[in-house]
Short mmCIF file of C-alpha atoms (C1' of nucleotides) in Angstrom, two decimals:
data_model
loop_
_atom_site.label_atom_id
_atom_site.label_comp_id
_atom_site.label_asym_id
_atom_site.label_seq_id
_atom_site.Cartn_x
_atom_site.Cartn_y
_atom_site.Cartn_z
CA MET A 1 41.20 -22.89 -6.24
CA GLY A 2 38.97 -23.83 -3.42
CA HIS A 3 37.98 -20.49 -2.03
CA ASP A 4 34.78 -22.07 -0.84
CA SER A 5 32.48 -19.67 -2.56
CA ALA A 6 30.11 -19.87 0.37
CA GLY A 7 26.93 -18.63 -1.20
CA THR A 8 26.70 -15.85 1.32
CA ASP A 9 23.75 -14.13 -0.30
CA GLY A 10 26.48 -12.65 -2.45
CA ALA A 11 25.21 -9.16 -1.77
CA SER A 12 26.54 -7.31 -4.80
CA ARG A 13 27.95 -8.86 -7.97
CA ARG A 14 30.03 -11.99 -7.86
CA ILE A 15 33.50 -11.31 -9.15
CA PRO A 16 35.23 -14.16 -10.98
CA GLU A 17 38.31 -15.54 -9.31
CA ALA A 18 40.49 -14.74 -12.31
CA THR A 19 39.41 -11.13 -12.12
CA VAL A 20 40.13 -10.90 -8.42
CA ALA A 21 43.66 -12.10 -9.11
CA ARG A 22 44.16 -9.24 -11.53
CA LEU A 23 42.73 -6.45 -9.42
CA PRO A 24 45.93 -6.02 -7.39
CA ILE A 25 47.84 -5.65 -10.65
CA TYR A 26 45.53 -2.92 -11.89
CA TYR A 27 45.79 -1.36 -8.49
CA ARG A 28 49.55 -1.16 -8.67
CA ALA A 29 49.48 0.23 -12.19
CA LEU A 30 46.96 2.86 -11.13
CA VAL A 31 49.11 3.91 -8.20
CA ASP A 32 51.94 4.42 -10.66
CA VAL A 33 49.98 6.63 -13.02
CA ALA A 34 48.44 8.55 -10.13
CA ASP A 35 51.98 9.36 -8.99
CA ARG A 36 52.56 10.98 -12.35
CA ASP A 37 49.54 13.22 -11.86
CA VAL A 38 47.61 11.62 -14.66
CA THR A 39 43.91 12.06 -14.03
CA THR A 40 42.33 9.66 -16.49
CA VAL A 41 43.43 6.41 -18.03
CA SER A 42 41.97 4.38 -20.88
CA SER A 43 41.46 0.65 -20.82
CA ASP A 44 44.05 0.45 -23.56
CA ARG A 45 46.68 2.22 -21.52
CA LEU A 46 45.86 0.30 -18.37
CA ALA A 47 46.06 -2.95 -20.29
CA GLU A 48 49.51 -2.01 -21.49
CA LEU A 49 50.69 -1.21 -17.99
CA ALA A 50 49.26 -4.38 -16.56
CA GLY A 51 50.43 -6.57 -19.39
CA VAL A 52 47.01 -7.85 -20.37
CA ASN A 53 44.33 -7.44 -23.04
CA ALA A 54 42.29 -4.23 -23.16
CA ALA A 55 38.98 -6.02 -23.43
CA LYS A 56 39.89 -8.02 -20.36
CA VAL A 57 40.54 -4.82 -18.44
CA ARG A 58 37.16 -3.45 -19.37
CA LYS A 59 35.34 -6.63 -18.49
CA ASP A 60 37.20 -6.96 -15.22
CA LEU A 61 36.43 -3.42 -14.21
CA SER A 62 32.81 -3.78 -15.25
CA TYR A 63 32.38 -6.36 -12.49
CA LEU A 64 33.13 -3.64 -9.96
CA GLY A 65 30.50 -1.36 -11.38
CA THR A 66 30.32 1.33 -14.02
CA TYR A 67 33.16 3.66 -13.28
CA GLY A 68 34.38 4.56 -16.74
CA THR A 69 33.29 7.38 -19.00
CA ARG A 70 32.83 6.49 -22.64
CA GLY A 71 34.98 8.55 -24.91
CA VAL A 72 37.25 9.48 -22.02
CA GLY A 73 38.39 6.56 -19.96
CA TYR A 74 38.53 5.93 -16.22
CA ASP A 75 39.09 8.55 -13.59
CA VAL A 76 42.28 7.37 -11.92
CA LYS A 77 41.46 8.53 -8.41
CA GLN A 78 37.93 7.20 -8.49
CA LEU A 79 38.96 3.84 -9.87
CA LEU A 80 41.74 3.58 -7.35
CA ALA A 81 39.30 4.25 -4.55
CA GLU A 82 36.90 1.66 -5.90
CA ILE A 83 39.49 -1.07 -6.25
CA SER A 84 40.87 -0.26 -2.81
CA ARG A 85 37.43 -0.66 -1.39
CA ASP A 86 36.76 -3.91 -3.18
CA LEU A 87 40.10 -5.39 -2.23
CA GLY A 88 39.46 -4.35 1.32
CA LEU A 89 42.58 -2.22 1.44
CA THR A 90 40.76 0.44 3.36
CA HIS A 91 40.56 -1.87 6.35
CA ASP A 92 44.10 -1.79 7.71
CA TRP A 93 44.28 -5.53 8.24
CA ALA A 94 46.37 -6.80 11.11
CA VAL A 95 48.77 -9.43 9.83
CA ALA A 96 50.81 -11.97 11.76
CA ILE A 97 53.96 -13.56 10.39
CA VAL A 98 54.96 -16.92 11.80
CA GLY A 99 58.50 -18.13 11.20
CA LEU A 100 61.25 -15.55 10.96
CA GLY A 101 63.77 -17.30 8.81
CA HIS A 102 65.02 -15.37 5.84
CA LEU A 103 61.66 -15.42 4.14
CA GLY A 104 59.75 -14.34 7.20
CA GLN A 105 62.16 -11.46 7.75
CA ALA A 106 61.82 -10.46 4.13
CA LEU A 107 58.07 -10.28 4.59
CA ALA A 108 58.34 -8.45 7.90
CA ASP A 109 60.45 -5.77 6.27
CA TYR A 110 58.38 -5.57 3.15
CA ARG A 111 57.60 -1.92 2.58
CA GLY A 112 54.67 -2.57 0.31
CA PHE A 113 52.45 -3.91 3.04
CA GLY A 114 51.98 -0.81 5.11
CA ALA A 115 51.13 1.27 2.08
CA ARG A 116 48.53 -1.21 0.94
CA GLY A 117 46.23 -1.67 3.87
CA PHE A 118 48.24 -4.23 5.78
CA ARG A 119 49.89 -3.76 9.13
CA VAL A 120 52.25 -6.34 10.54
CA ALA A 121 50.91 -6.69 14.04
CA ALA A 122 52.69 -9.75 15.39
CA LEU A 123 55.74 -11.89 14.73
CA PHE A 124 56.24 -15.42 15.98
CA ASP A 125 59.06 -17.92 15.99
CA ALA A 126 59.80 -21.13 17.84
CA ASP A 127 63.54 -20.53 18.08
CA PRO A 128 64.43 -19.15 21.55
CA ALA A 129 67.36 -17.33 19.98
CA LYS A 130 64.98 -15.24 17.91
CA ILE A 131 62.35 -14.56 20.54
CA GLY A 132 62.54 -11.06 21.91
CA ARG A 133 64.59 -9.74 19.03
CA GLN A 134 63.32 -6.80 17.04
CA VAL A 135 62.52 -7.39 13.39
CA GLY A 136 61.19 -4.51 11.36
CA GLY A 137 60.45 -2.59 14.54
CA LEU A 138 58.41 -5.34 16.14
CA GLU A 139 59.36 -7.80 18.85
CA VAL A 140 59.34 -11.51 18.07
CA SER A 141 56.97 -13.49 20.30
CA PRO A 142 57.22 -17.19 21.07
CA ALA A 143 55.29 -19.48 18.76
CA ALA A 144 53.58 -20.98 21.78
CA SER A 145 51.82 -17.68 22.33
CA ILE A 146 50.15 -17.48 18.94
CA ARG A 147 46.64 -18.09 20.21
CA ALA A 148 46.86 -15.54 22.97
CA VAL A 149 48.81 -12.80 21.22
CA ALA A 150 47.24 -13.02 17.79
CA SER A 151 43.69 -12.92 19.08
CA GLU A 152 44.55 -10.13 21.51
CA ARG A 153 45.92 -8.00 18.68
CA GLY A 154 42.99 -8.69 16.41
CA VAL A 155 44.98 -10.48 13.75
CA ARG A 156 42.82 -11.56 10.82
CA ILE A 157 45.45 -12.62 8.31
CA GLY A 158 48.27 -15.04 9.02
CA ILE A 159 51.39 -15.68 6.99
CA ILE A 160 53.12 -19.00 7.51
CA ALA A 161 56.83 -19.03 6.68
CA THR A 162 57.88 -21.97 8.81
CA PRO A 163 59.36 -25.36 7.97
CA PRO A 164 56.70 -27.65 6.52
CA HIS A 165 56.41 -30.03 9.44
CA VAL A 166 55.08 -27.42 11.84
CA ALA A 167 52.92 -25.57 9.31
CA GLN A 168 49.71 -27.44 10.12
CA ALA A 169 50.07 -26.87 13.86
CA VAL A 170 50.71 -23.19 13.23
CA ALA A 171 47.67 -22.99 10.98
CA ASP A 172 45.55 -24.57 13.71
CA ASP A 173 46.79 -22.04 16.24
CA LEU A 174 46.13 -19.17 13.88
CA VAL A 175 42.61 -20.34 13.22
CA ALA A 176 42.03 -20.75 16.94
CA ALA A 177 43.17 -17.16 17.38
CA GLY A 178 40.49 -15.96 15.00
CA VAL A 179 42.52 -15.70 11.82
CA SER A 180 40.38 -16.33 8.79
CA SER A 181 42.84 -15.88 5.94
CA ILE A 182 46.14 -17.70 5.67
CA LEU A 183 48.95 -17.26 3.20
CA ASN A 184 51.15 -20.32 3.29
CA PHE A 185 54.75 -20.31 2.10
CA ALA A 186 55.59 -23.67 3.64
CA PRO A 187 55.68 -26.55 1.18
CA ALA A 188 52.95 -28.46 2.93
CA LEU A 189 49.29 -29.12 2.30
CA LEU A 190 47.25 -27.47 5.01
CA SER A 191 43.70 -28.21 5.98
CA VAL A 192 41.60 -25.50 7.52
CA PRO A 193 37.98 -25.34 8.60
CA GLY A 194 35.38 -24.01 6.21
CA GLY A 195 35.18 -20.26 6.25
CA VAL A 196 38.93 -19.84 6.32
CA SER A 197 40.62 -18.76 3.09
CA LEU A 198 43.88 -20.37 2.22
CA ARG A 199 46.43 -19.47 -0.43
CA LYS A 200 49.72 -21.14 -1.06
CA VAL A 201 52.89 -19.81 -2.61
CA ASP A 202 55.70 -22.22 -3.27
CA LEU A 203 58.97 -20.80 -4.51
CA ALA A 204 60.36 -24.13 -5.65
CA VAL A 205 57.22 -24.87 -7.61
CA GLU A 206 57.52 -21.66 -9.58
CA LEU A 207 61.09 -22.49 -10.42
CA GLN A 208 60.17 -26.00 -11.50
CA ILE A 209 57.50 -24.70 -13.82
CA LEU A 210 60.15 -22.54 -15.45
CA ALA A 211 62.47 -25.50 -15.68
CA PHE A 212 59.83 -27.42 -17.56
CA TYR A 213 59.60 -24.86 -20.33
CA GLN A 214 63.34 -24.37 -20.23
CA SER A 215 64.04 -28.03 -20.84
CA ARG A 216 61.51 -28.10 -23.64
CA ARG A 217 63.34 -25.27 -25.33
CA SER A 218 66.91 -26.46 -25.15
CA VAL A 219 67.25 -29.56 -27.24
CA PRO A 220 67.70 -32.48 -24.87
CA ALA A 221 71.06 -33.46 -26.27
CA ALA A 222 72.02 -37.06 -25.72
CA GLY A 223 74.37 -37.89 -22.91
CA GLY A 224 73.36 -36.42 -19.58
CA MET B 1 50.07 -17.27 -18.86
CA GLY B 2 51.74 -16.35 -22.05
CA HIS B 3 54.51 -18.88 -22.19
CA ASP B 4 54.75 -18.32 -25.91
CA SER B 5 53.93 -21.85 -26.84
CA ALA B 6 56.39 -21.64 -29.70
CA GLY B 7 55.27 -24.49 -31.87
CA THR B 8 58.71 -25.99 -31.71
CA ASP B 9 57.76 -29.24 -33.33
CA GLY B 10 56.83 -30.10 -29.78
CA ALA B 11 58.48 -33.50 -30.03
CA SER B 12 56.24 -35.59 -27.76
CA ARG B 13 52.77 -34.70 -26.49
CA ARG B 14 51.82 -31.17 -25.63
CA ILE B 15 51.11 -30.83 -21.95
CA PRO B 16 48.44 -28.31 -20.91
CA GLU B 17 49.68 -25.36 -18.91
CA ALA B 18 47.42 -26.14 -15.98
CA THR B 19 48.89 -29.61 -15.81
CA VAL B 20 52.46 -28.33 -15.90
CA ALA B 21 51.67 -26.13 -12.92
CA ARG B 22 50.57 -29.18 -10.95
CA LEU B 23 53.45 -31.48 -11.81
CA PRO B 24 55.75 -29.94 -9.18
CA ILE B 25 53.06 -30.56 -6.58
CA TYR B 26 52.78 -34.20 -7.50
CA TYR B 27 56.52 -34.36 -7.52
CA ARG B 28 56.76 -33.15 -3.96
CA ALA B 29 54.04 -35.49 -2.79
CA LEU B 30 55.81 -38.40 -4.46
CA VAL B 31 59.10 -37.53 -2.80
CA ASP B 32 57.28 -37.64 0.51
CA VAL B 33 55.77 -41.06 -0.03
CA ALA B 34 59.05 -42.40 -1.44
CA ASP B 35 60.72 -41.35 1.80
CA ARG B 36 58.28 -43.58 3.63
CA ASP B 37 59.33 -46.53 1.50
CA VAL B 38 55.98 -46.81 -0.17
CA THR B 39 56.40 -48.44 -3.56
CA THR B 40 53.07 -47.77 -5.24
CA VAL B 41 50.52 -45.03 -4.95
CA SER B 42 46.99 -44.74 -6.29
CA SER B 43 45.57 -41.70 -8.02
CA ASP B 44 43.23 -41.39 -5.09
CA ARG B 45 46.01 -41.23 -2.55
CA LEU B 46 48.09 -38.91 -4.66
CA ALA B 47 45.10 -36.65 -5.13
CA GLU B 48 44.65 -36.50 -1.39
CA LEU B 49 48.30 -35.61 -0.85
CA ALA B 50 48.27 -32.96 -3.53
CA GLY B 51 44.93 -31.52 -2.57
CA VAL B 52 43.23 -32.09 -5.90
CA ASN B 53 40.69 -34.31 -7.60
CA ALA B 54 41.64 -37.93 -8.36
CA ALA B 55 40.39 -37.78 -11.94
CA LYS B 56 42.53 -34.73 -12.46
CA VAL B 57 45.59 -36.61 -11.24
CA ARG B 58 44.97 -39.44 -13.66
CA LYS B 59 44.37 -37.12 -16.58
CA ASP B 60 47.43 -35.06 -15.75
CA LEU B 61 49.65 -38.11 -15.51
CA SER B 62 48.24 -39.54 -18.68
CA TYR B 63 49.76 -36.62 -20.55
CA LEU B 64 53.19 -37.86 -19.53
CA GLY B 65 52.50 -41.30 -20.87
CA THR B 66 51.09 -44.52 -19.52
CA TYR B 67 52.91 -45.19 -16.32
CA GLY B 68 50.16 -46.58 -14.13
CA THR B 69 49.05 -50.14 -13.68
CA ARG B 70 45.32 -50.72 -13.50
CA GLY B 71 44.24 -52.41 -10.34
CA VAL B 72 47.47 -51.38 -8.65
CA GLY B 73 48.36 -47.74 -9.06
CA TYR B 74 51.55 -45.95 -10.01
CA ASP B 75 55.04 -47.16 -9.23
CA VAL B 76 56.41 -44.35 -7.09
CA LYS B 77 60.02 -44.57 -8.25
CA GLN B 78 59.13 -44.81 -11.90
CA LEU B 79 56.66 -41.96 -11.76
CA LEU B 80 59.13 -39.84 -9.85
CA ALA B 81 61.74 -40.48 -12.50
CA GLU B 82 59.30 -39.62 -15.26
CA ILE B 83 58.16 -36.37 -13.70
CA SER B 84 61.76 -35.42 -12.94
CA ARG B 85 62.63 -35.96 -16.54
CA ASP B 86 59.65 -34.01 -17.82
CA LEU B 87 60.24 -31.13 -15.46
CA GLY B 88 63.87 -31.13 -16.50
CA LEU B 89 65.05 -31.70 -12.95
CA THR B 90 67.69 -34.12 -14.18
CA HIS B 91 69.57 -31.24 -15.76
CA ASP B 92 71.16 -29.53 -12.76
CA TRP B 93 70.22 -26.05 -13.91
CA ALA B 94 72.57 -23.23 -13.02
CA VAL B 95 70.59 -20.45 -11.37
CA ALA B 96 71.59 -16.86 -10.72
CA ILE B 97 69.99 -14.72 -8.04
CA VAL B 98 70.10 -10.97 -8.50
CA GLY B 99 69.40 -8.78 -5.48
CA LEU B 100 70.39 -10.04 -2.07
CA GLY B 101 67.97 -8.26 0.14
CA HIS B 102 66.05 -10.41 2.57
CA LEU B 103 64.18 -12.20 -0.16
CA GLY B 104 67.27 -12.88 -2.24
CA GLN B 105 69.06 -14.29 0.77
CA ALA B 106 66.08 -16.44 1.57
CA LEU B 107 66.24 -17.86 -1.92
CA ALA B 108 70.01 -18.31 -1.81
CA ASP B 109 69.70 -20.35 1.35
CA TYR B 110 66.70 -22.30 0.19
CA ARG B 111 67.50 -25.96 0.75
CA GLY B 112 64.91 -27.21 -1.67
CA PHE B 113 66.74 -26.02 -4.73
CA GLY B 114 69.79 -28.23 -4.61
CA ALA B 115 67.69 -31.32 -4.07
CA ARG B 116 65.48 -30.51 -7.03
CA GLY B 117 67.81 -30.04 -9.92
CA PHE B 118 68.76 -26.44 -9.31
CA ARG B 119 72.18 -25.17 -8.35
CA VAL B 120 72.71 -21.58 -7.31
CA ALA B 121 75.71 -20.66 -9.43
CA ALA B 122 75.94 -16.91 -9.06
CA LEU B 123 74.78 -14.10 -6.79
CA PHE B 124 74.65 -10.44 -7.74
CA ASP B 125 73.96 -7.21 -5.94
CA ALA B 126 74.51 -3.56 -6.70
CA ASP B 127 75.29 -2.59 -3.11
CA PRO B 128 79.09 -2.32 -2.59
CA ALA B 129 78.61 -3.32 1.02
CA LYS B 130 77.25 -6.69 -0.04
CA ILE B 131 79.70 -7.45 -2.82
CA GLY B 132 82.30 -9.98 -1.82
CA ARG B 133 80.31 -11.26 1.12
CA GLN B 134 79.50 -14.94 1.32
CA VAL B 135 75.83 -15.90 1.18
CA GLY B 136 74.92 -19.54 1.34
CA GLY B 137 78.52 -20.47 0.58
CA LEU B 138 78.79 -18.35 -2.54
CA GLU B 139 80.43 -14.99 -3.03
CA VAL B 140 78.31 -12.02 -4.09
CA SER B 141 79.41 -10.48 -7.39
CA PRO B 142 78.75 -6.91 -8.51
CA ALA B 143 75.59 -6.40 -10.52
CA ALA B 144 77.66 -4.76 -13.24
CA SER B 145 79.27 -8.12 -13.93
CA ILE B 146 76.07 -10.00 -14.64
CA ARG B 147 76.70 -10.39 -18.37
CA ALA B 148 80.24 -11.67 -17.95
CA VAL B 149 79.83 -13.86 -14.90
CA ALA B 150 76.44 -15.37 -15.67
CA SER B 151 77.38 -16.38 -19.18
CA GLU B 152 80.73 -17.72 -18.03
CA ARG B 153 79.04 -19.93 -15.46
CA GLY B 154 76.43 -21.17 -17.90
CA VAL B 155 73.49 -19.72 -16.05
CA ARG B 156 70.19 -20.52 -17.76
CA ILE B 157 67.70 -19.43 -15.12
CA GLY B 158 67.68 -16.03 -13.46
CA ILE B 159 65.84 -14.93 -10.36
CA ILE B 160 65.21 -11.23 -9.92
CA ALA B 161 64.75 -10.06 -6.34
CA THR B 162 65.69 -6.42 -6.77
CA PRO B 163 63.77 -3.19 -6.32
CA PRO B 164 61.35 -2.66 -9.19
CA HIS B 165 63.12 0.24 -10.86
CA VAL B 166 66.18 -1.78 -11.78
CA ALA B 167 64.36 -5.00 -12.63
CA GLN B 168 64.14 -4.33 -16.35
CA ALA B 169 67.83 -3.52 -16.65
CA VAL B 170 68.70 -6.66 -14.75
CA ALA B 171 66.44 -8.70 -17.00
CA ASP B 172 68.17 -7.26 -20.05
CA ASP B 173 71.56 -8.18 -18.64
CA LEU B 174 70.42 -11.68 -17.81
CA VAL B 175 69.07 -12.21 -21.29
CA ALA B 176 72.29 -10.88 -22.76
CA ALA B 177 74.15 -13.41 -20.65
CA GLY B 178 72.20 -16.24 -22.22
CA VAL B 179 69.53 -16.72 -19.57
CA SER B 180 66.31 -17.95 -21.10
CA SER B 181 64.06 -18.32 -18.07
CA ILE B 182 63.39 -15.59 -15.55
CA LEU B 183 61.53 -15.70 -12.28
CA ASN B 184 60.65 -12.17 -11.26
CA PHE B 185 59.87 -11.19 -7.68
CA ALA B 186 60.08 -7.47 -8.31
CA PRO B 187 56.74 -5.71 -8.61
CA ALA B 188 57.38 -4.53 -12.14
CA LEU B 189 56.23 -5.53 -15.59
CA LEU B 190 59.18 -6.88 -17.53
CA SER B 191 59.49 -7.28 -21.24
CA VAL B 192 61.77 -9.93 -22.64
CA PRO B 193 62.53 -11.11 -26.15
CA GLY B 194 60.61 -14.01 -27.60
CA GLY B 195 62.05 -17.32 -26.59
CA VAL B 196 62.57 -16.25 -23.01
CA SER B 197 60.15 -17.58 -20.43
CA LEU B 198 59.02 -15.23 -17.74
CA ARG B 199 57.13 -15.88 -14.54
CA LYS B 200 56.19 -13.39 -11.89
CA VAL B 201 55.55 -13.83 -8.21
CA ASP B 202 54.31 -10.90 -6.22
CA LEU B 203 53.98 -11.30 -2.49
CA ALA B 204 51.80 -8.23 -2.04
CA VAL B 205 49.44 -9.40 -4.73
CA GLU B 206 48.87 -12.69 -3.00
CA LEU B 207 48.09 -10.90 0.20
CA GLN B 208 45.68 -8.56 -1.53
CA ILE B 209 43.82 -11.46 -3.06
CA LEU B 210 43.38 -12.86 0.41
CA ALA B 211 42.22 -9.50 1.67
CA PHE B 212 39.55 -9.45 -0.99
CA TYR B 213 37.97 -12.65 0.21
CA GLN B 214 38.54 -11.62 3.79
CA SER B 215 36.64 -8.40 3.39
CA ARG B 216 33.82 -10.20 1.63
CA ARG B 217 33.51 -12.53 4.56
CA SER B 218 33.49 -10.16 7.47
CA VAL B 219 30.35 -8.13 7.28
CA PRO B 220 31.39 -4.63 6.31
CA ALA B 221 29.97 -3.07 9.43
CA ALA B 222 29.08 0.55 9.08
CA GLY B 223 31.50 3.15 10.30
CA GLY B 224 35.03 2.35 9.19
"C1'" DA C 1 41.37 -71.33 -14.39
"C1'" DG C 2 37.89 -68.12 -13.50
"C1'" DG C 3 35.61 -64.53 -11.33
"C1'" DA C 4 35.55 -60.67 -7.91
"C1'" DG C 5 37.50 -56.45 -6.87
"C1'" DC C 6 40.51 -52.51 -7.73
"C1'" DT C 7 42.43 -48.81 -10.26
"C1'" DT C 8 43.76 -46.67 -14.47
"C1'" DG C 9 42.76 -44.18 -18.81
"C1'" DT C 10 39.58 -41.38 -21.31
"C1'" DG C 11 35.21 -39.73 -23.93
"C1'" DC C 12 31.80 -36.42 -22.74
"C1'" DA C 13 29.32 -32.76 -20.65
"C1'" DT C 14 29.75 -28.66 -18.15
"C1'" DT C 15 31.81 -24.79 -16.24
"C1'" DC C 16 35.03 -21.11 -16.47
"C1'" DG C 17 37.95 -17.75 -18.69
"C1'" DA C 18 39.67 -15.11 -22.83
"C1'" DT C 19 38.76 -12.59 -26.92
"C1'" DC C 20 36.11 -10.49 -30.52
"C1'" DA C 21 33.04 -7.31 -32.27
"C1'" DC C 22 29.80 -3.92 -31.92
"C1'" DG C 23 26.16 -0.93 -29.91
"C1'" DA C 24 25.90 2.78 -26.37
"C1'" DA C 25 27.39 6.91 -24.63
"C1'" DG C 26 30.27 10.38 -23.94
"C1'" DT C 27 33.56 14.59 -25.86
"C1'" DC C 28 35.01 18.01 -29.13
"C1'" DG C 29 35.08 21.14 -33.12
"C1'" DG C 30 32.56 23.90 -36.13
"C1'" DC D 1 23.05 21.90 -32.55
"C1'" DC D 2 25.15 18.26 -35.12
"C1'" DG D 3 28.34 15.01 -36.83
"C1'" DA D 4 32.89 12.84 -36.30
"C1'" DC D 5 35.57 10.55 -33.13
"C1'" DT D 6 36.84 8.17 -29.03
"C1'" DT D 7 36.22 4.76 -25.53
"C1'" DC D 8 33.37 2.02 -22.51
"C1'" DG D 9 30.23 -1.98 -21.56
"C1'" DT D 10 28.75 -6.38 -22.94
"C1'" DG D 11 26.54 -10.17 -25.75
"C1'" DA D 12 28.38 -13.89 -28.28
"C1'" DT D 13 31.85 -17.08 -29.45
"C1'" DC D 14 35.63 -19.90 -28.71
"C1'" DG D 15 38.88 -22.63 -26.23
"C1'" DA D 16 40.77 -24.52 -22.00
"C1'" DA D 17 40.05 -26.95 -17.84
"C1'" DT D 18 37.39 -29.56 -14.68
"C1'" DG D 19 34.81 -33.52 -13.13
"C1'" DC D 20 31.90 -37.54 -14.03
"C1'" DA D 21 31.18 -42.00 -15.30
"C1'" DC D 22 32.47 -46.06 -17.25
"C1'" DA D 23 35.08 -49.42 -20.11
"C1'" DA D 24 39.63 -51.61 -20.07
"C1'" DG D 25 42.95 -54.07 -17.78
"C1'" DC D 26 45.51 -55.90 -13.89
"C1'" DT D 27 45.81 -58.74 -9.43
"C1'" DC D 28 44.49 -61.93 -6.18
"C1'" DC D 29 41.72 -65.38 -4.12
"C1'" DT D 30 39.36 -69.60 -4.46
#
DNA sequence: AGGAGCTTGTGCATTCGATCACGAAGTCGG
DNA sequence: CCGACTTCGTGATCGAATGCACAAGCTCCT
C-alpha cells in the first residue's frame, strides 16, 4: 500500500503490513478480555474474538517477539503492553482534525481516541461560521492557521475530513507543520513527500464494494 | 476478506477480490475525467489518477471484458457504464442507516451516495430524542421498527453506526428485514448468516495503523 | 498502401500472505 | 520424577496478487 518501507536499518524485526493491520484488532479484543479479569488467553480464543485463524494469530504475535507460554497461552496484560508499545500507543500522539463537517465532528467526539494513545490537539475549518466554536471541548481554529498552530502544538498525525478539492492544500499545510502521518477521508488522491505515511478511507468505496457482491447475489432480473 | 465466494455458478468471469476493491477507485477517477469532457483515457493516465500501477489497471479492467482499444485507450463513457454495471450502481440500492450519532448523520448527509446508485431509504435510532427528527430530508424511525420498516421499504444494504454493544442485535434485525449486505462501523465483531456480505470499517484501527508506522519512524528517544 | 508509433491484453516470474502440520516447551496429576 | 496433555512457534506449502515485458492490434502520417 505504499508505506515506503524506507529501509531504515529496520532495527528489530520487520512486521508484515498485513500483520500490522491486524494488531489493532487483537488489541481491542485483549482490552475486552482484560476487562473481564481474564489473565491468560490462548491463540484459539483470541482468534475467535478477532474473527481470524488461530495459526494466523500465533504467527502475527510471533513477529512481536516470544510472549506466549506453551501449554498455557498468552499473558493478557503482558501482551497488551507489548502491542501497545509496538503500535506506539504509549506515545500520546497529538492529532489534528481538519474539516469539521459531520464526519470531522464525529471524529472529534470519538471516545476511542483518548483511550488509545491519541489526543485531539487541534481542530481546523475554513468556514468562518465554525471558527471559534467549541467541538468536543476544543476550539476550532481557522484553516489558514494550520502551519502555525499545528506545529506549535506538536501535532504529528493529521486527519483530513474536508471536501476533496482542498484536501491536497490541507495535506501540504499539515506536512509543512511537521505532520508525518495523514489519514485522509476526502475522496481525492493526495501526494506527500517521502517519509510521510498516508492512509485513505473512503466511505463510498466501501459501500460500492458491498454493492458489487450484492448485485452478484441477487439475480440480475431483466428489465431495469 | 471472507466474502463467502459462494460458487453461485458465477455467471461471467470471476473477478479477484483485490480488483473489486479497486473498481470504485477507477470509477471515481473516470467520473472526474468525464466531467472534463475527455473521451478516452489510457491505462497510464488512469493509473496515475488512481494512484496505482498501469499494468494493474489493464489487468483489472481485462477482468471486466475487452473494452479498450489498442493504440488509443479506453472510451471513458463506455468504461464508466461497464464499471457501473459491474458494481451494480445501476440498481439504485435502498440503504438503511442505523444509529444517528455524528457518524450516522455524516453518512446520511453524504452527497456521494445518491450520485452513485445508493438511496438512503430509512434511518433508525434508539434514542427517543432523535426519533421523528428530520436528518438529510428523511425522518428518523425507532430502532424497534427496523424489521418492519426496512423490509417494507425494500432495504438491501444496511449501515451500522451504533455503539458496539447493540451492533449484533441491529445486524440480526437487518438480516431479518431482508438486508443482505452490511457495512459495520461499530467496533464489534458481528456474525451473520451465510449469504450475507459483511464489511467492517474501524476509524480507530486506521489511526492505530498509522501510529505504528509513525512510531517506527520517529526514533524512540529514551525517556518516555 | 505501408510503416511508424502507441496502447492494450496477457503469460510469466516473483513477492506476499494464509494455512497446515508438527516439533518444542511448558503444565498438571500421580 | 515421569508421562499425558495442552498450546506455542515456525518451517513448508499453497494460492493470490503484483509487476514486467512483449506480442497483438489499432491509428495516423506519408
